[in-house]
CSV table of C-alpha atoms in Angstrom, one decimal:
chain,number,residue,atom,x,y,z
A,1,LEU,CA,0.0,0.0,0.0
A,2,ALA,CA,2.8,2.4,0.9
A,3,VAL,CA,4.7,1.8,-2.3
A,4,LYS,CA,1.6,2.5,-4.4
A,5,TYR,CA,0.7,5.6,-2.4
A,6,TYR,CA,4.2,7.2,-2.6
A,7,HIS,CA,4.5,6.3,-6.3
A,8,LEU,CA,1.2,8.0,-7.0
A,9,GLN,CA,2.3,11.1,-5.0
A,10,LEU,CA,5.5,11.4,-7.1
A,11,SER,CA,3.4,11.6,-10.3
A,12,GLN,CA,1.4,14.4,-8.8
A,13,SER,CA,4.2,16.5,-7.3
A,14,LYS,CA,5.9,19.0,-9.6
A,15,PRO,CA,8.9,19.7,-7.2
A,16,ALA,CA,9.5,16.0,-6.7
A,17,LEU,CA,9.3,15.2,-10.4
A,18,ALA,CA,11.6,18.2,-11.2
A,19,TYR,CA,14.2,16.8,-8.8
A,20,THR,CA,14.0,13.2,-10.0
A,21,LYS,CA,13.8,13.8,-13.8
A,22,ASP,CA,15.4,17.2,-14.3
A,23,LYS,CA,18.0,17.5,-11.6
A,24,ARG,CA,19.0,13.8,-11.2
A,25,GLY,CA,18.3,12.6,-14.7
A,26,ILE,CA,16.0,9.7,-13.7
A,27,LYS,CA,14.0,8.6,-16.7
A,28,ALA,CA,10.3,7.6,-16.5
A,29,GLU,CA,11.3,4.0,-17.2
A,30,ALA,CA,13.5,3.9,-14.1
A,31,ILE,CA,10.9,5.6,-12.0
A,32,LYS,CA,8.5,2.8,-13.0
A,33,ALA,CA,11.0,0.0,-12.7
A,34,TYR,CA,12.1,1.0,-9.2
A,35,THR,CA,8.6,2.2,-8.2
A,36,LEU,CA,10.1,5.5,-6.9
A,37,GLY,CA,7.8,7.6,-4.9
A,38,TYR,CA,7.4,10.8,-2.9
A,39,ALA,CA,6.4,11.2,0.7
A,40,PRO,CA,4.4,14.5,1.1
A,41,GLU,CA,5.6,17.2,3.4
A,42,ASP,CA,2.3,16.9,5.5
A,43,TRP,CA,2.9,15.4,8.9
A,44,SER,CA,0.4,12.5,8.6
A,45,SER,CA,-0.9,12.2,5.1
A,46,PHE,CA,0.1,8.5,4.6
A,47,THR,CA,-0.9,7.5,8.2
A,48,GLU,CA,-4.4,9.0,7.7
A,49,TYR,CA,-4.7,7.4,4.3
A,50,ALA,CA,-3.7,3.9,5.6
A,51,VAL,CA,-5.9,4.1,8.7
A,52,LYS,CA,-8.9,5.0,6.5
A,53,ARG,CA,-8.2,1.7,4.6
A,54,GLY,CA,-8.4,-0.4,7.7
A,55,TYR,CA,-4.8,-0.5,9.0
A,56,SER,CA,-4.3,0.1,12.7
A,57,LEU,CA,-1.7,2.6,14.0
A,58,GLN,CA,0.1,-0.3,15.7
A,59,GLU,CA,0.5,-2.1,12.4
A,60,LEU,CA,1.8,1.1,10.8
A,61,LYS,CA,4.3,1.6,13.6
A,62,GLN,CA,5.4,-2.0,13.4
A,63,ALA,CA,6.0,-1.6,9.7
A,64,GLY,CA,8.2,1.4,10.4
A,65,LEU,CA,5.9,3.8,8.4
A,66,SER,CA,4.3,5.7,11.3
A,67,SER,CA,5.3,6.9,14.7
A,68,GLN,CA,3.5,8.3,17.7
A,69,LYS,CA,4.3,10.8,20.5
A,70,ALA,CA,3.8,9.7,24.1
A,71,GLY,CA,0.3,10.4,25.4
A,72,ARG,CA,-1.1,11.0,21.9
A,73,THR,CA,-3.7,8.8,20.2
A,74,SER,CA,-2.9,9.9,16.7
A,75,GLY,CA,0.2,9.1,14.7
A,76,PHE,CA,2.5,10.8,12.2
A,77,ASP,CA,4.5,9.8,9.1
A,78,VAL,CA,8.1,8.6,9.5
A,79,PHE,CA,8.9,9.8,6.0
A,80,ARG,CA,8.0,13.4,5.0
A,81,ASP,CA,9.1,15.5,2.0
A,82,ARG,CA,11.3,12.7,0.7
A,83,ILE,CA,12.0,10.9,-2.5
A,84,MET,CA,11.2,7.3,-1.7
A,85,PHE,CA,13.2,4.3,-2.8
A,86,PRO,CA,11.4,1.0,-2.0
A,87,VAL,CA,13.5,-1.9,-0.9
A,88,TYR,CA,12.3,-5.4,-1.9
A,89,ASP,CA,13.4,-8.8,-0.6
A,90,ALA,CA,14.7,-11.7,-2.7
A,91,ARG,CA,11.1,-12.8,-3.5
A,92,GLY,CA,10.1,-9.3,-4.8
A,93,ARG,CA,8.1,-8.2,-1.8
A,94,ALA,CA,8.3,-4.6,-0.5
A,95,VAL,CA,9.9,-4.7,3.0
A,96,GLY,CA,11.1,-1.1,3.6
A,97,PHE,CA,12.2,2.2,2.3
A,98,SER,CA,15.0,4.7,2.0
A,99,GLY,CA,13.9,8.3,1.8
A,100,ARG,CA,16.1,11.1,0.4
A,101,LEU,CA,15.2,14.6,1.7
A,102,LEU,CA,13.8,16.8,-1.0
A,103,GLY,CA,13.5,20.2,0.7
A,104,GLU,CA,15.9,22.3,2.7
A,105,ALA,CA,14.7,21.3,6.2
A,106,LYS,CA,17.3,20.6,8.9
A,107,ALA,CA,17.0,16.8,8.9
A,108,ALA,CA,19.1,13.8,7.8
A,109,LYS,CA,19.7,13.7,4.1
A,110,TYR,CA,18.7,10.0,4.0
A,111,ILE,CA,16.7,8.0,6.5
A,112,ASN,CA,15.9,4.3,6.2
A,113,SER,CA,13.2,2.1,7.6
A,114,PRO,CA,14.0,0.9,11.1
A,115,ASP,CA,14.4,-2.8,11.6
A,116,THR,CA,11.0,-4.5,11.6
A,117,PRO,CA,9.7,-8.1,11.5
A,118,ILE,CA,10.3,-8.0,7.7
A,119,TYR,CA,13.1,-5.5,7.2
A,120,HIS,CA,16.6,-6.0,8.4
A,121,LYS,CA,19.2,-3.5,7.3
A,122,THR,CA,22.0,-6.1,7.6
A,123,SER,CA,20.4,-8.3,4.9
A,124,ALA,CA,18.4,-5.7,2.8
A,125,ILE,CA,19.7,-5.1,-0.7
A,126,PHE,CA,18.4,-2.2,-2.8
A,127,GLY,CA,17.7,-3.0,-6.4
A,128,LEU,CA,17.8,-6.8,-5.9
A,129,LYS,CA,14.3,-7.3,-7.3
A,130,GLN,CA,15.2,-5.4,-10.5
A,131,ALA,CA,18.7,-7.0,-10.8
A,132,LYS,CA,18.0,-10.6,-9.9
A,133,LYS,CA,17.4,-11.9,-13.4
A,134,ALA,CA,20.4,-10.1,-14.9
A,135,ILE,CA,22.7,-11.2,-12.1
A,136,ARG,CA,21.9,-14.9,-12.7
A,137,THR,CA,22.1,-14.5,-16.5
A,138,LYS,CA,25.5,-12.7,-16.4
A,139,ASP,CA,26.8,-14.6,-13.3
A,140,GLU,CA,27.9,-11.2,-12.1
A,141,VAL,CA,26.7,-8.4,-9.7
A,142,ILE,CA,27.9,-4.8,-9.4
A,143,ILE,CA,27.7,-3.5,-5.8
A,144,VAL,CA,27.6,0.3,-5.3
A,145,GLU,CA,27.0,2.6,-2.3
A,146,GLY,CA,24.1,4.8,-3.4
A,147,HIS,CA,20.6,4.3,-4.7
A,148,LEU,CA,21.1,6.9,-7.4
A,149,ASP,CA,24.3,5.1,-8.5
A,150,VAL,CA,22.2,2.0,-9.0
A,151,ILE,CA,19.6,3.8,-11.1
A,152,SER,CA,22.3,5.6,-13.2
A,153,ILE,CA,24.1,2.3,-13.9
A,154,TRP,CA,20.8,0.6,-14.7
A,155,GLN,CA,19.9,3.4,-17.2
A,156,ALA,CA,23.3,2.9,-18.8
A,157,GLY,CA,22.4,-0.7,-19.6
A,158,TYR,CA,23.9,-2.6,-16.7
A,159,GLU,CA,21.0,-4.2,-15.0
A,160,GLN,CA,23.0,-6.4,-12.6
A,161,VAL,CA,23.6,-3.6,-10.1
A,162,VAL,CA,22.5,-3.3,-6.4
A,163,ALA,CA,23.4,-1.3,-3.3
A,164,VAL,CA,23.2,-1.8,0.4
A,165,SER,CA,20.7,0.1,2.4
A,166,GLY,CA,21.7,2.3,5.3
A,167,THR,CA,24.7,0.2,6.4
A,168,ALA,CA,28.1,-1.0,5.3
A,169,LEU,CA,28.2,-4.2,3.3
A,170,THR,CA,27.6,-7.1,5.5
A,171,HIS,CA,28.7,-10.8,5.3
A,172,GLU,CA,25.0,-11.7,5.1
A,173,GLN,CA,24.4,-9.6,2.1
A,174,LEU,CA,27.6,-10.8,0.4
A,175,LEU,CA,26.6,-14.4,1.1
A,176,SER,CA,23.2,-13.8,-0.4
A,177,LEU,CA,24.7,-12.4,-3.6
A,178,SER,CA,27.3,-15.2,-3.8
A,179,ARG,CA,24.4,-17.6,-4.2
A,180,MET,CA,23.4,-15.9,-7.5
A,181,ALA,CA,26.7,-15.0,-9.1
A,182,SER,CA,30.4,-16.1,-8.9
A,183,ARG,CA,31.8,-12.7,-9.8
A,184,ILE,CA,31.2,-9.5,-7.7
A,185,LYS,CA,32.4,-6.1,-8.9
A,186,LEU,CA,32.8,-3.5,-6.2
A,187,CYS,CA,32.3,0.2,-7.1
A,188,PHE,CA,32.5,2.3,-4.0
A,189,ASP,CA,33.2,6.0,-3.8
A,190,GLN,CA,36.7,7.0,-4.9
A,191,ASP,CA,37.9,8.2,-1.6
A,192,GLU,CA,39.6,6.8,1.5
A,193,ALA,CA,36.3,5.5,2.9
A,194,GLY,CA,35.7,3.7,-0.4
A,195,VAL,CA,39.1,2.0,-0.2
A,196,LYS,CA,38.4,0.9,3.4
A,197,ALA,CA,35.0,-0.5,2.3
A,198,THR,CA,36.8,-2.5,-0.3
A,199,GLN,CA,39.2,-3.9,2.3
A,200,ARG,CA,36.4,-4.8,4.5
A,201,THR,CA,34.6,-6.6,1.7
A,202,LEU,CA,37.8,-8.6,1.0
A,203,GLU,CA,37.7,-9.8,4.6
A,204,LEU,CA,34.0,-10.5,4.4
A,205,GLY,CA,34.5,-12.6,1.3
A,206,ALA,CA,37.0,-14.9,3.0
A,207,GLY,CA,35.8,-18.5,2.3
A,208,LEU,CA,33.0,-17.5,-0.2
A,209,PRO,CA,33.1,-19.0,-3.7
A,210,ILE,CA,33.4,-15.7,-5.5
A,211,ARG,CA,35.8,-13.6,-7.5
A,212,LEU,CA,36.0,-10.0,-6.2
A,213,GLU,CA,36.9,-7.2,-8.7
A,214,VAL,CA,37.1,-3.5,-8.2
A,215,ILE,CA,35.9,-0.8,-10.6
A,216,GLN,CA,38.1,2.3,-10.5
A,217,PHE,CA,37.9,5.8,-11.9
A,218,GLU,CA,39.4,9.2,-11.2
A,219,SER,CA,37.3,11.9,-12.8
A,220,ALA,CA,34.2,11.6,-10.5
A,221,LYS,CA,33.3,10.9,-6.9
A,222,ASP,CA,30.8,8.2,-7.7
A,223,PRO,CA,29.3,6.2,-10.6
A,224,ASP,CA,26.3,8.5,-10.9
A,225,GLU,CA,28.5,11.5,-11.5
A,226,LEU,CA,30.8,9.6,-13.8
A,227,ILE,CA,27.9,8.4,-16.1
A,228,LYS,CA,26.5,12.0,-16.2
A,229,GLN,CA,29.9,13.2,-17.4
A,230,ASP,CA,30.2,10.5,-20.1
A,231,PRO,CA,28.7,7.0,-20.2
A,232,LYS,CA,31.8,5.9,-22.1
A,233,LEU,CA,34.0,6.6,-19.0
A,234,TRP,CA,31.8,4.2,-17.0
A,235,LYS,CA,32.1,1.6,-19.7
A,236,GLU,CA,35.9,1.8,-19.7
A,237,ALA,CA,36.0,1.6,-15.9
A,238,TYR,CA,33.7,-1.4,-15.8
A,239,GLU,CA,35.7,-3.3,-18.5
A,240,GLN,CA,39.0,-2.5,-16.8
A,241,ALA,CA,37.9,-3.8,-13.4
A,242,ALA,CA,40.9,-5.1,-11.4
A,243,TYR,CA,41.0,-8.3,-9.4
A,244,VAL,CA,40.7,-7.2,-5.8
A,245,VAL,CA,44.2,-8.6,-4.8
A,246,ASP,CA,45.9,-6.6,-7.6
A,247,TYR,CA,43.9,-3.5,-6.5
A,248,ILE,CA,44.8,-3.8,-2.8
A,249,ILE,CA,48.5,-4.4,-3.6
A,250,SER,CA,48.6,-1.4,-6.0
A,251,TYR,CA,46.9,0.8,-3.4
A,252,ALA,CA,49.3,-0.3,-0.6
A,253,ALA,CA,52.3,0.4,-2.9
A,254,ALA,CA,51.0,3.9,-3.6
A,255,GLN,CA,50.6,4.6,0.2
A,256,HIS,CA,54.1,3.6,1.2
A,257,ASP,CA,57.6,4.7,0.1
A,258,LEU,CA,59.1,1.5,-1.2
A,259,SER,CA,62.5,3.1,-1.5
A,260,THR,CA,62.8,3.1,2.3
A,261,GLY,CA,63.1,0.2,4.8
A,262,ASP,CA,60.2,1.5,6.9
A,263,GLY,CA,58.0,1.8,3.8
A,264,LYS,CA,58.8,-1.7,2.7
A,265,LYS,CA,58.1,-3.1,6.1
A,266,LYS,CA,54.7,-1.4,6.4
A,267,PHE,CA,53.8,-2.4,2.8
A,268,VAL,CA,54.6,-6.1,3.5
A,269,GLN,CA,52.7,-5.9,6.8
A,270,PHE,CA,49.7,-4.6,4.9
A,271,VAL,CA,49.9,-7.2,2.1
A,272,ILE,CA,50.7,-10.4,4.0
A,273,PRO,CA,47.2,-10.9,5.5
A,274,ILE,CA,45.8,-10.6,2.0
A,275,LEU,CA,48.1,-13.2,0.6
A,276,ALA,CA,47.4,-15.5,3.5
A,277,ARG,CA,43.7,-15.6,2.6
A,278,LEU,CA,44.4,-17.1,-0.9
A,279,THR,CA,43.7,-20.8,-1.1
A,280,ASP,CA,45.0,-21.5,-4.6
A,281,SER,CA,48.7,-22.3,-4.3
A,282,VAL,CA,49.6,-21.0,-7.8
A,283,GLU,CA,47.9,-17.7,-7.2
A,284,ARG,CA,49.4,-17.3,-3.8
A,285,GLU,CA,52.9,-18.0,-5.2
A,286,HIS,CA,52.4,-15.5,-7.9
A,287,TYR,CA,51.6,-12.7,-5.5
A,288,ILE,CA,54.4,-13.8,-3.1
A,289,SER,CA,56.9,-13.5,-5.9
A,290,GLN,CA,55.4,-10.2,-7.1
A,291,THR,CA,55.5,-8.7,-3.6
A,292,ALA,CA,59.1,-10.0,-2.9
A,293,SER,CA,60.2,-8.4,-6.2
A,294,MET,CA,58.6,-5.0,-5.3
A,295,VAL,CA,60.5,-4.8,-2.0
A,296,GLY,CA,63.6,-6.6,-3.1
A,297,VAL,CA,63.6,-9.4,-0.6
A,298,SER,CA,63.6,-13.2,-0.8
A,299,ALA,CA,60.4,-14.9,-1.7
A,300,ASP,CA,61.2,-17.5,0.9
A,301,LEU,CA,61.1,-14.9,3.6
A,302,LEU,CA,57.6,-13.7,2.6
A,303,ARG,CA,56.5,-17.3,2.1
A,304,GLU,CA,57.4,-18.0,5.7
A,305,GLN,CA,55.4,-15.0,7.0
A,306,VAL,CA,52.4,-15.9,4.8
A,307,SER,CA,52.5,-19.5,6.3
A,308,LYS,CA,52.5,-18.2,9.8
A,309,THR,CA,49.7,-15.7,9.1
A,310,LYS,CA,47.7,-18.3,7.2
A,311,GLN,CA,47.2,-20.5,10.3
A,312,LYS,CA,45.0,-17.8,11.9
A,313,THR,CA,43.5,-16.0,8.9
A,314,PRO,CA,40.2,-16.9,7.2
A,315,GLN,CA,40.8,-17.7,3.5
A,316,MET,CA,39.4,-16.7,0.2
A,317,SER,CA,38.1,-19.7,-1.6
A,318,THR,CA,38.4,-20.1,-5.4
A,319,LYS,CA,36.3,-23.2,-5.4
A,320,ARG,CA,32.8,-22.9,-6.7
A,321,VAL,CA,30.4,-24.6,-4.3
A,322,GLN,CA,26.7,-25.0,-4.2
A,323,PRO,CA,24.7,-22.2,-2.5
A,324,GLU,CA,23.4,-24.7,0.0
A,325,GLU,CA,26.9,-25.8,1.0
A,326,ALA,CA,28.0,-22.2,1.4
A,327,ALA,CA,25.0,-21.3,3.4
A,328,ALA,CA,25.6,-24.3,5.7
A,329,GLN,CA,29.2,-23.2,6.2
A,330,HIS,CA,28.5,-19.6,7.0
A,331,VAL,CA,25.0,-19.2,8.4
A,332,GLN,CA,23.6,-20.5,11.6
A,333,ALA,CA,20.1,-21.9,11.7
A,334,PRO,CA,17.6,-19.1,12.1
A,335,LYS,CA,15.8,-18.7,15.3
A,336,LYS,CA,12.0,-19.5,15.2
A,337,ARG,CA,9.9,-16.4,15.1
A,338,SER,CA,6.6,-16.2,17.0
A,339,ARG,CA,3.7,-15.5,14.7
């Protein structure tokens, strides 16, 4: 009901349409495909609408759509004056929202649905409903940070794109995506935070049957901005995606002065845990030799350090296993919920 309501409100709001279509370049096809909406600025327009259609205030509060002040009998909308991005689960059911502030009010730019019986931010994936078929067909998924990044990439013809909602990428989300595709391309913002997010994803991917790659670019802060500059720039960045180990080693080399002993030491300390996660012996030996050559030391010395670290480090698996097997290895049995 909320998705339909907000979607209708967007079609009737000139300021909201001006923002989505004119300012952000979102086409009508994308508005329809992602069922984008608009939450009116009024305090309780949706709450009143839903109550008139038989929903109780308690149900609306439990769904994360309405709230209520202490001592009051009436409720008010959680989302007001916001562009609404519905979040669907793997079965295509609407479970929550992310709302982007439209006006200039002093409020958070983005707010997301709170955790509810059906929405959990650690597992929610924006765009999954729209991307699921393409992900399976291409055996690939592109993960970005923002909802508008997803839509811009989708409009550029890459339908296998998703984003996390209101949280950093979690192991649960990565595991879910690994069941659908063996190759995952990360495209986070081109800043220090984006690099750290890539490192975290490498750690989260330890043991999962996936190949992680990184899409890089320099002329924009995010994919949305890059595509608006020139879709060809995005195409080049996508096609030149680097294997995550190559990316991390190149990044580490750029951060340390490899002409000094201290720089070499810190570089090796940064890289060794990465190499220790690799389970394929040929691949591991390749990167040990490469790293040894970069710092001018014996490969045997690095091999010994990798071996010691390997004993206590989760590893990246290159073996393709069945989703059920991966799930059994990494997910505990869910607790029963009371109905």
